[in-house]
Amino acid sequence: VSVSFVPSRVRRGRRAASGATVALSLLLLAACGGGSLSEGGGGSENEGPVKIGLSVPISGVYASLGEDMTQGFELYLEQNDGQLGGRDIEVVKADEGESPQTGVPATTKLVTQNQVSAVVGIVNSATALGLKDTFVQSEVPLVIANAGADELTDDASPYIWRTSFTNGQVGAALGAAVAEELGDKEVYLMAADYAAGHESTDGFRETFTAAGGKIAGETFTPFGTTSDWQPFLSKVRASKAGAVYVFYAGAEAVNFVKQYDSFGLGQNAQLYGAGFLTEGGVLDAQGDAATGVKTSLHYSHLLDTERNKEFVEAYQAAYDEVPTVYAVQAYDAAAALDAALEGAESTDGAGVAEALADVGEIDSPRGTWSFDEDHNPDQPYYLREVQETDGGLANAVVQELEQ
Ligand code: BEZ
């Protein structure tokens, strides 16, 4: 089950786009049957629309991230008359859900049953890790537009590309700056207990301790099921840490930041994190509790460049809200496929994968970037601080971080 891209859907705003997404996914899930890897390989026709899968969470703790990614991807299509590389695009959607249990089968069906030429999306690192072999064996490219697990790209498979980040990089970008800011104070590490949380804190720990910083302790909280952080915050208080570094995103980030504030830790221990902690709708929901939180990320909608301002304006016109890093990563995945399809000798999975190797520079709202040798974006990271701005609470860009 798939739909040809309908550009006008973008203009109906956030609620309408979300409703369409849910309906499409339900249709897709209801219609999907079995399928084996040998049925993969992607559509091989060089005429007619090219099928691209879009697999992001529509349900679970990362649902808001998935909505932003859908919006970013659809905005790019809207701006390009529903085409990539001059070819009409048929978008086939799947609900990644919260975990590999939902995300792996739903995304696999895009390859085995829907015979897409490439898949864009995947928020959760554990889900992406569970899918990697499927894409490599099927010879269909997966353009990861969020999940940051380092291992996904460590062998530079021709079928795995990433327009987002690696979790280790985002954490590592912040370490030296925090060490300098804190002097003798120790940092407590806390994160969701799965690949992303561990890699993010590992990356931070490495550069923070290399710059002379000291770790007061660490705790990993059950992913997707933690709703009460008080017992974990008590450990932070007992450690007498002068600051805390965390990895949380989506609904977990909302609850954590609110509870950190109401527990009163903020007065003694500056909160730092990977930028997902205060990104987009999450920050709206956290409100004043997030004021002063400092994070690292490769995007803020406040980046002061012409390209970004033009993008923010178009995004606001389409969805009546400012764009997030998730929207940009999916927008850029569409841009990468646009360039790839332009030069592809065939539109089957192997043809698209081969062409992805030659896309060159992506003219992105985050700044121009290109894929590095591991197929990750070569890009700068910024120190951001949640501040009151003319547009309300936002992640102000404090400085570019040294890497
Ligand atoms: C991850 O699982 O890699 C991830 C999820 C949400 C935000 C950032 C990273």
Short mmCIF file of C-alpha atoms and ligand atoms in Angstrom, two decimals:
data_model
loop_
_atom_site.label_atom_id
_atom_site.label_comp_id
_atom_site.label_asym_id
_atom_site.label_seq_id
_atom_site.Cartn_x
_atom_site.Cartn_y
_atom_site.Cartn_z
CA VAL A 1 0.00 0.00 0.00
CA SER A 2 1.45 3.32 -0.99
CA VAL A 3 0.50 6.82 -1.98
CA SER A 4 1.85 9.14 -4.62
CA PHE A 5 3.10 12.31 -3.00
CA VAL A 6 0.39 14.97 -2.74
CA PRO A 7 2.11 18.34 -2.33
CA SER A 8 -0.97 20.20 -1.09
CA ARG A 9 -1.03 18.05 2.07
CA VAL A 10 1.90 20.03 3.44
CA ARG A 11 -0.12 23.22 3.57
CA ARG A 12 -2.90 21.77 5.67
CA GLY A 13 -0.74 22.21 8.75
CA ARG A 14 0.52 20.01 11.51
CA ARG A 15 -2.71 18.40 12.58
CA ALA A 16 -3.84 17.48 9.08
CA ALA A 17 -0.44 16.09 8.13
CA SER A 18 -0.39 14.02 11.29
CA GLY A 19 -3.83 12.59 10.66
CA ALA A 20 -2.87 11.64 7.13
CA THR A 21 0.25 9.95 8.40
CA VAL A 22 -1.66 7.85 10.88
CA ALA A 23 -4.28 6.83 8.36
CA LEU A 24 -1.68 5.84 5.79
CA SER A 25 0.26 3.81 8.27
CA LEU A 26 -2.80 1.97 9.49
CA LEU A 27 -3.64 1.16 5.90
CA LEU A 28 -0.11 -0.02 5.33
CA LEU A 29 0.04 -2.15 8.46
CA ALA A 30 -3.34 -3.66 7.77
CA ALA A 31 -2.39 -4.61 4.25
CA CYS A 32 1.10 -5.92 4.88
CA GLY A 33 1.54 -9.66 4.86
CA GLY A 34 4.74 -11.72 4.86
CA GLY A 35 7.65 -11.39 2.48
CA SER A 36 11.21 -12.64 2.40
CA LEU A 37 14.52 -10.94 1.90
CA SER A 38 14.93 -12.57 -1.50
CA GLU A 39 11.97 -10.51 -2.65
CA GLY A 40 13.96 -7.32 -1.93
CA GLY A 41 16.29 -5.45 -4.24
CA GLY A 42 14.03 -2.45 -4.68
CA GLY A 43 11.94 -1.41 -7.65
CA SER A 44 13.95 -1.83 -10.83
CA GLU A 45 11.69 0.02 -13.26
CA ASN A 46 13.14 3.09 -14.89
CA GLU A 47 9.73 4.51 -15.77
CA GLY A 48 6.87 5.68 -13.58
CA PRO A 49 7.15 6.91 -10.00
CA VAL A 50 10.04 5.80 -7.85
CA LYS A 51 8.89 4.29 -4.55
CA ILE A 52 10.63 5.62 -1.44
CA GLY A 53 9.81 4.23 2.01
CA LEU A 54 9.45 6.58 4.97
CA SER A 55 9.67 4.77 8.30
CA VAL A 56 9.42 6.96 11.41
CA PRO A 57 7.63 6.60 14.76
CA ILE A 58 3.97 7.49 14.68
CA SER A 59 3.49 5.99 18.14
CA GLY A 60 5.59 5.65 21.31
CA VAL A 61 7.95 8.01 23.16
CA TYR A 62 9.55 9.22 19.91
CA ALA A 63 6.30 9.97 18.02
CA SER A 64 6.90 13.74 17.99
CA LEU A 65 10.31 13.19 16.38
CA GLY A 66 8.67 11.11 13.67
CA GLU A 67 6.13 13.81 12.95
CA ASP A 68 8.89 16.40 12.51
CA MET A 69 10.77 14.07 10.15
CA THR A 70 7.67 13.50 8.03
CA GLN A 71 7.15 17.24 7.82
CA GLY A 72 10.77 17.89 6.77
CA PHE A 73 10.69 15.16 4.13
CA GLU A 74 7.37 16.32 2.72
CA LEU A 75 8.45 19.96 2.65
CA TYR A 76 11.39 19.05 0.41
CA LEU A 77 9.05 17.18 -1.93
CA GLU A 78 6.62 20.08 -1.88
CA GLN A 79 9.40 22.47 -2.88
CA ASN A 80 10.38 20.13 -5.73
CA ASP A 81 6.95 19.43 -7.26
CA GLY A 82 6.77 16.00 -5.70
CA GLN A 83 9.88 14.89 -7.57
CA LEU A 84 13.40 13.77 -6.67
CA GLY A 85 16.03 13.74 -9.41
CA GLY A 86 13.32 14.66 -11.91
CA ARG A 87 11.32 11.49 -11.12
CA ASP A 88 7.85 11.43 -9.57
CA ILE A 89 7.98 9.98 -6.08
CA GLU A 90 5.57 7.56 -4.46
CA VAL A 91 6.04 7.67 -0.68
CA VAL A 92 5.25 4.45 1.19
CA LYS A 93 4.93 5.01 4.94
CA ALA A 94 5.45 2.70 7.91
CA ASP A 95 5.16 3.23 11.66
CA GLU A 96 8.54 2.57 13.29
CA GLY A 97 6.89 2.68 16.72
CA GLU A 98 9.01 2.74 19.86
CA SER A 99 11.29 -0.27 19.63
CA PRO A 100 12.83 -2.91 17.32
CA GLN A 101 9.82 -5.15 18.02
CA THR A 102 7.65 -2.75 16.02
CA GLY A 103 10.19 -0.96 13.84
CA VAL A 104 12.05 -3.91 12.35
CA PRO A 105 9.04 -5.77 10.86
CA ALA A 106 7.26 -2.60 9.70
CA THR A 107 10.39 -1.33 7.91
CA THR A 108 11.38 -4.72 6.50
CA LYS A 109 8.01 -4.91 4.75
CA LEU A 110 8.79 -1.72 2.85
CA VAL A 111 11.65 -3.66 1.22
CA THR A 112 10.18 -7.13 0.87
CA GLN A 113 6.60 -6.32 0.05
CA ASN A 114 6.50 -2.76 -1.24
CA GLN A 115 9.75 -3.11 -3.19
CA VAL A 116 10.87 0.46 -2.49
CA SER A 117 14.08 1.80 -4.04
CA ALA A 118 15.29 3.27 -0.72
CA VAL A 119 14.02 3.87 2.81
CA VAL A 120 14.38 7.14 4.75
CA GLY A 121 13.87 7.49 8.50
CA ILE A 122 14.49 5.42 11.67
CA VAL A 123 14.74 7.29 14.95
CA ASN A 124 15.77 4.59 17.41
CA SER A 125 19.33 3.21 17.31
CA ALA A 126 18.28 -0.24 18.52
CA THR A 127 15.78 -0.46 15.65
CA ALA A 128 18.34 0.71 13.10
CA LEU A 129 20.83 -1.88 14.35
CA GLY A 130 18.15 -4.56 13.97
CA LEU A 131 17.56 -3.48 10.36
CA LYS A 132 21.09 -3.07 9.08
CA ASP A 133 21.59 -6.63 7.77
CA THR A 134 18.21 -6.58 6.01
CA PHE A 135 19.19 -3.56 3.94
CA VAL A 136 22.70 -4.80 3.21
CA GLN A 137 21.46 -8.24 2.12
CA SER A 138 18.57 -6.80 0.09
CA GLU A 139 20.86 -4.25 -1.58
CA VAL A 140 18.44 -1.43 -0.85
CA PRO A 141 19.80 1.80 0.67
CA LEU A 142 18.68 2.90 4.12
CA VAL A 143 19.12 6.65 4.51
CA ILE A 144 19.07 7.02 8.29
CA ALA A 145 17.61 10.40 9.16
CA ASN A 146 18.09 10.17 12.92
CA ALA A 147 19.33 7.00 14.71
CA GLY A 148 22.89 7.70 15.85
CA ALA A 149 24.36 4.28 16.78
CA ASP A 150 28.05 4.46 15.94
CA GLU A 151 28.14 0.84 14.73
CA LEU A 152 25.64 1.46 11.93
CA THR A 153 28.24 3.12 9.73
CA ASP A 154 31.48 1.62 11.03
CA ASP A 155 31.98 -0.54 7.93
CA ALA A 156 30.69 2.06 5.41
CA SER A 157 28.28 -0.36 3.72
CA PRO A 158 27.16 0.95 0.31
CA TYR A 159 23.60 0.43 1.54
CA ILE A 160 23.77 2.42 4.82
CA TRP A 161 23.86 6.23 4.71
CA ARG A 162 23.13 8.73 7.46
CA THR A 163 22.05 12.38 7.25
CA SER A 164 21.96 12.91 11.02
CA PHE A 165 24.90 12.34 13.44
CA THR A 166 26.53 9.67 15.54
CA ASN A 167 25.58 9.61 19.20
CA GLY A 168 29.23 9.54 20.23
CA GLN A 169 29.95 12.69 18.21
CA VAL A 170 27.15 14.72 19.79
CA GLY A 171 28.34 13.86 23.32
CA ALA A 172 32.02 14.26 22.46
CA ALA A 173 31.44 17.71 21.00
CA LEU A 174 30.46 19.02 24.45
CA GLY A 175 33.12 17.44 26.72
CA ALA A 176 35.99 19.93 26.50
CA ALA A 177 33.73 22.99 26.74
CA VAL A 178 32.05 21.62 29.89
CA ALA A 179 35.40 20.77 31.49
CA GLU A 180 36.52 24.35 30.92
CA GLU A 181 33.27 25.82 32.21
CA LEU A 182 33.18 23.69 35.40
CA GLY A 183 36.72 23.87 36.72
CA ASP A 184 36.91 21.45 39.70
CA LYS A 185 33.22 20.46 39.76
CA GLU A 186 32.35 16.84 38.97
CA VAL A 187 29.74 15.68 36.45
CA TYR A 188 27.13 12.93 36.93
CA LEU A 189 26.10 10.99 33.77
CA MET A 190 22.52 9.80 33.26
CA ALA A 191 20.86 8.36 30.16
CA ALA A 192 18.25 6.08 28.66
CA ASP A 193 19.48 2.50 28.94
CA TYR A 194 20.00 1.52 25.29
CA ALA A 195 22.61 2.02 22.58
CA ALA A 196 22.01 5.76 22.15
CA GLY A 197 22.26 6.59 25.88
CA HIS A 198 25.44 4.58 26.34
CA GLU A 199 27.17 5.96 23.24
CA SER A 200 26.21 9.53 24.04
CA THR A 201 27.61 9.37 27.58
CA ASP A 202 30.71 7.46 26.36
CA GLY A 203 31.41 10.20 23.83
CA PHE A 204 30.98 12.91 26.46
CA ARG A 205 33.08 11.06 29.06
CA GLU A 206 35.97 10.62 26.63
CA THR A 207 36.48 14.28 25.74
CA PHE A 208 35.45 15.60 29.18
CA THR A 209 37.98 13.46 31.09
CA ALA A 210 40.66 14.06 28.42
CA ALA A 211 40.23 17.78 29.21
CA GLY A 212 40.72 17.11 32.95
CA GLY A 213 37.04 16.69 33.97
CA LYS A 214 35.99 14.24 36.71
CA ILE A 215 32.95 11.93 36.76
CA ALA A 216 30.93 11.74 40.02
CA GLY A 217 28.86 8.70 39.02
CA GLU A 218 26.50 7.32 36.36
CA THR A 219 23.03 5.81 36.07
CA PHE A 220 21.12 4.33 33.13
CA THR A 221 17.33 4.45 33.35
CA PRO A 222 15.02 1.87 31.73
CA PHE A 223 14.12 3.13 28.24
CA GLY A 224 10.47 3.85 27.48
CA THR A 225 9.16 2.71 30.87
CA THR A 226 10.66 5.23 33.29
CA SER A 227 8.15 7.85 34.41
CA ASP A 228 9.53 8.71 37.86
CA TRP A 229 13.13 9.98 37.93
CA GLN A 230 13.13 10.85 41.68
CA PRO A 231 15.09 7.75 42.79
CA PHE A 232 17.75 8.45 40.14
CA LEU A 233 17.88 12.16 40.96
CA SER A 234 18.41 11.28 44.63
CA LYS A 235 21.61 9.48 43.60
CA VAL A 236 22.80 12.60 41.78
CA ARG A 237 22.15 14.71 44.87
CA ALA A 238 23.98 12.22 47.08
CA SER A 239 26.99 12.29 44.73
CA LYS A 240 27.31 16.07 45.27
CA ALA A 241 28.02 16.46 41.54
CA GLY A 242 28.30 20.05 40.36
CA ALA A 243 26.71 19.29 36.97
CA VAL A 244 24.83 16.55 35.10
CA TYR A 245 25.15 15.34 31.47
CA VAL A 246 22.20 13.36 30.07
CA PHE A 247 20.82 11.73 26.95
CA TYR A 248 17.02 11.83 26.72
CA ALA A 249 14.73 12.64 23.78
CA GLY A 250 11.01 12.90 23.03
CA ALA A 251 8.58 12.22 25.88
CA GLU A 252 11.41 11.08 28.20
CA ALA A 253 13.15 14.46 27.76
CA VAL A 254 9.97 16.30 28.77
CA ASN A 255 9.50 14.31 31.96
CA PHE A 256 13.17 14.32 32.91
CA VAL A 257 13.68 18.09 32.57
CA LYS A 258 10.48 18.91 34.46
CA GLN A 259 11.39 16.54 37.29
CA TYR A 260 15.01 17.79 37.40
CA ASP A 261 13.63 21.28 37.90
CA SER A 262 10.97 20.38 40.48
CA PHE A 263 13.49 18.26 42.43
CA GLY A 264 15.49 21.50 42.87
CA LEU A 265 18.74 20.12 41.47
CA GLY A 266 19.07 22.90 38.91
CA GLN A 267 20.21 25.40 41.56
CA ASN A 268 23.35 23.38 42.38
CA ALA A 269 24.02 21.31 39.30
CA GLN A 270 24.01 22.80 35.79
CA LEU A 271 22.16 20.49 33.39
CA TYR A 272 23.92 19.62 30.11
CA GLY A 273 22.86 17.16 27.44
CA ALA A 274 22.81 16.01 23.86
CA GLY A 275 20.60 18.59 22.11
CA PHE A 276 17.62 16.25 21.73
CA LEU A 277 16.94 17.08 25.39
CA THR A 278 15.43 20.46 24.53
CA GLU A 279 14.53 20.13 20.84
CA GLY A 280 11.24 21.25 19.27
CA GLY A 281 7.91 20.32 20.84
CA VAL A 282 9.81 18.88 23.79
CA LEU A 283 10.97 22.39 24.74
CA ASP A 284 7.44 23.78 24.42
CA ALA A 285 6.23 21.11 26.85
CA GLN A 286 9.09 21.68 29.31
CA GLY A 287 8.50 25.43 29.43
CA ASP A 288 10.45 27.42 32.02
CA ALA A 289 11.86 24.25 33.59
CA ALA A 290 14.28 24.12 30.62
CA THR A 291 15.62 27.66 30.97
CA GLY A 292 19.41 27.63 31.13
CA VAL A 293 19.85 24.01 29.99
CA LYS A 294 22.98 23.73 27.78
CA THR A 295 23.27 21.22 24.96
CA SER A 296 25.32 20.26 21.89
CA LEU A 297 23.76 19.75 18.47
CA HIS A 298 24.37 20.32 14.77
CA TYR A 299 21.34 22.56 14.34
CA SER A 300 19.24 25.29 15.93
CA HIS A 301 16.46 27.05 14.06
CA LEU A 302 18.20 30.26 15.22
CA LEU A 303 21.32 29.61 13.08
CA ASP A 304 21.99 32.96 11.49
CA THR A 305 22.43 32.13 7.79
CA GLU A 306 20.40 33.10 4.73
CA ARG A 307 19.84 29.44 3.81
CA ASN A 308 18.48 28.66 7.27
CA LYS A 309 16.27 31.73 7.44
CA GLU A 310 14.73 30.84 4.07
CA PHE A 311 14.10 27.27 5.31
CA VAL A 312 12.63 28.39 8.66
CA GLU A 313 10.26 30.74 6.83
CA ALA A 314 9.08 28.01 4.44
CA TYR A 315 8.67 25.51 7.28
CA GLN A 316 6.69 27.97 9.41
CA ALA A 317 4.46 28.80 6.46
CA ALA A 318 3.75 25.10 5.94
CA TYR A 319 3.35 23.92 9.54
CA ASP A 320 2.96 27.02 11.72
CA GLU A 321 5.91 26.08 13.94
CA VAL A 322 9.69 26.32 13.82
CA PRO A 323 11.71 23.41 12.39
CA THR A 324 13.70 20.97 14.48
CA VAL A 325 16.87 19.01 13.88
CA TYR A 326 14.68 15.99 13.05
CA ALA A 327 12.90 17.91 10.29
CA VAL A 328 16.24 19.08 8.85
CA GLN A 329 17.73 15.57 8.87
CA ALA A 330 14.77 14.21 6.89
CA TYR A 331 14.75 17.26 4.59
CA ASP A 332 18.41 16.58 3.87
CA ALA A 333 17.71 12.87 3.27
CA ALA A 334 15.29 13.96 0.54
CA ALA A 335 17.99 16.31 -0.81
CA ALA A 336 20.54 13.47 -0.89
CA LEU A 337 18.10 11.21 -2.75
CA ASP A 338 17.28 14.08 -5.10
CA ALA A 339 20.94 14.38 -6.07
CA ALA A 340 21.36 10.60 -6.21
CA LEU A 341 18.35 9.98 -8.45
CA GLU A 342 19.52 12.76 -10.74
CA GLY A 343 22.66 10.80 -11.51
CA ALA A 344 21.46 7.21 -10.97
CA GLU A 345 21.86 4.76 -13.85
CA SER A 346 18.94 2.74 -12.54
CA THR A 347 16.37 3.28 -9.82
CA ASP A 348 16.63 -0.14 -8.23
CA GLY A 349 18.24 -0.31 -4.79
CA ALA A 350 21.73 -1.00 -6.12
CA GLY A 351 21.48 1.86 -8.61
CA VAL A 352 20.39 4.35 -5.96
CA ALA A 353 23.07 3.15 -3.53
CA GLU A 354 25.77 3.59 -6.15
CA ALA A 355 24.54 7.09 -6.95
CA LEU A 356 24.50 8.09 -3.26
CA ALA A 357 28.29 7.77 -3.29
CA ASP A 358 28.45 10.66 -5.76
CA VAL A 359 26.01 13.20 -4.33
CA GLY A 360 28.68 15.71 -3.25
CA GLU A 361 27.66 18.71 -1.16
CA ILE A 362 24.18 19.06 0.35
CA ASP A 363 22.98 22.67 0.57
CA SER A 364 21.34 22.29 3.98
CA PRO A 365 19.71 24.68 6.47
CA ARG A 366 22.33 23.44 8.98
CA GLY A 367 25.12 24.57 6.59
CA THR A 368 26.62 22.86 3.54
CA TRP A 369 27.79 19.34 4.31
CA SER A 370 28.83 16.16 2.52
CA PHE A 371 29.05 12.49 3.50
CA ASP A 372 32.35 11.49 5.09
CA GLU A 373 34.09 8.19 4.29
CA ASP A 374 31.82 6.33 6.76
CA HIS A 375 28.69 7.85 5.14
CA ASN A 376 27.97 10.27 8.01
CA PRO A 377 27.66 14.05 7.62
CA ASP A 378 30.85 16.00 8.02
CA GLN A 379 29.44 18.91 10.04
CA PRO A 380 30.02 21.39 12.88
CA TYR A 381 28.38 21.12 16.33
CA TYR A 382 27.15 24.05 18.41
CA LEU A 383 26.82 24.82 22.11
CA ARG A 384 23.21 25.92 22.63
CA GLU A 385 21.50 27.35 25.70
CA VAL A 386 17.77 27.55 26.33
CA GLN A 387 17.00 31.25 26.59
CA GLU A 388 13.98 33.51 26.37
CA THR A 389 14.01 35.03 22.85
CA ASP A 390 11.60 37.20 20.83
CA GLY A 391 9.95 33.97 19.70
CA GLY A 392 9.70 32.51 23.24
CA LEU A 393 11.99 29.88 24.77
CA ALA A 394 14.52 28.63 22.21
CA ASN A 395 17.96 27.04 21.83
CA ALA A 396 20.18 30.09 21.35
CA VAL A 397 23.49 29.37 19.63
CA VAL A 398 26.29 30.26 22.07
CA GLN A 399 29.35 29.11 20.07
CA GLU A 400 30.61 26.56 17.56
CA LEU A 401 32.25 23.70 19.46
CA GLU A 402 35.78 22.54 18.74
CA GLN A 403 35.98 18.87 17.66
C1 BEZ B 1 18.87 7.16 18.89
O1 BEZ B 1 18.25 6.16 19.27
O2 BEZ B 1 19.97 7.08 18.32
C2 BEZ B 1 18.28 8.52 19.12
C3 BEZ B 1 16.95 8.65 19.45
C4 BEZ B 1 16.42 9.91 19.65
C5 BEZ B 1 17.21 11.04 19.51
C6 BEZ B 1 18.54 10.89 19.20
C7 BEZ B 1 19.09 9.63 19.01
#
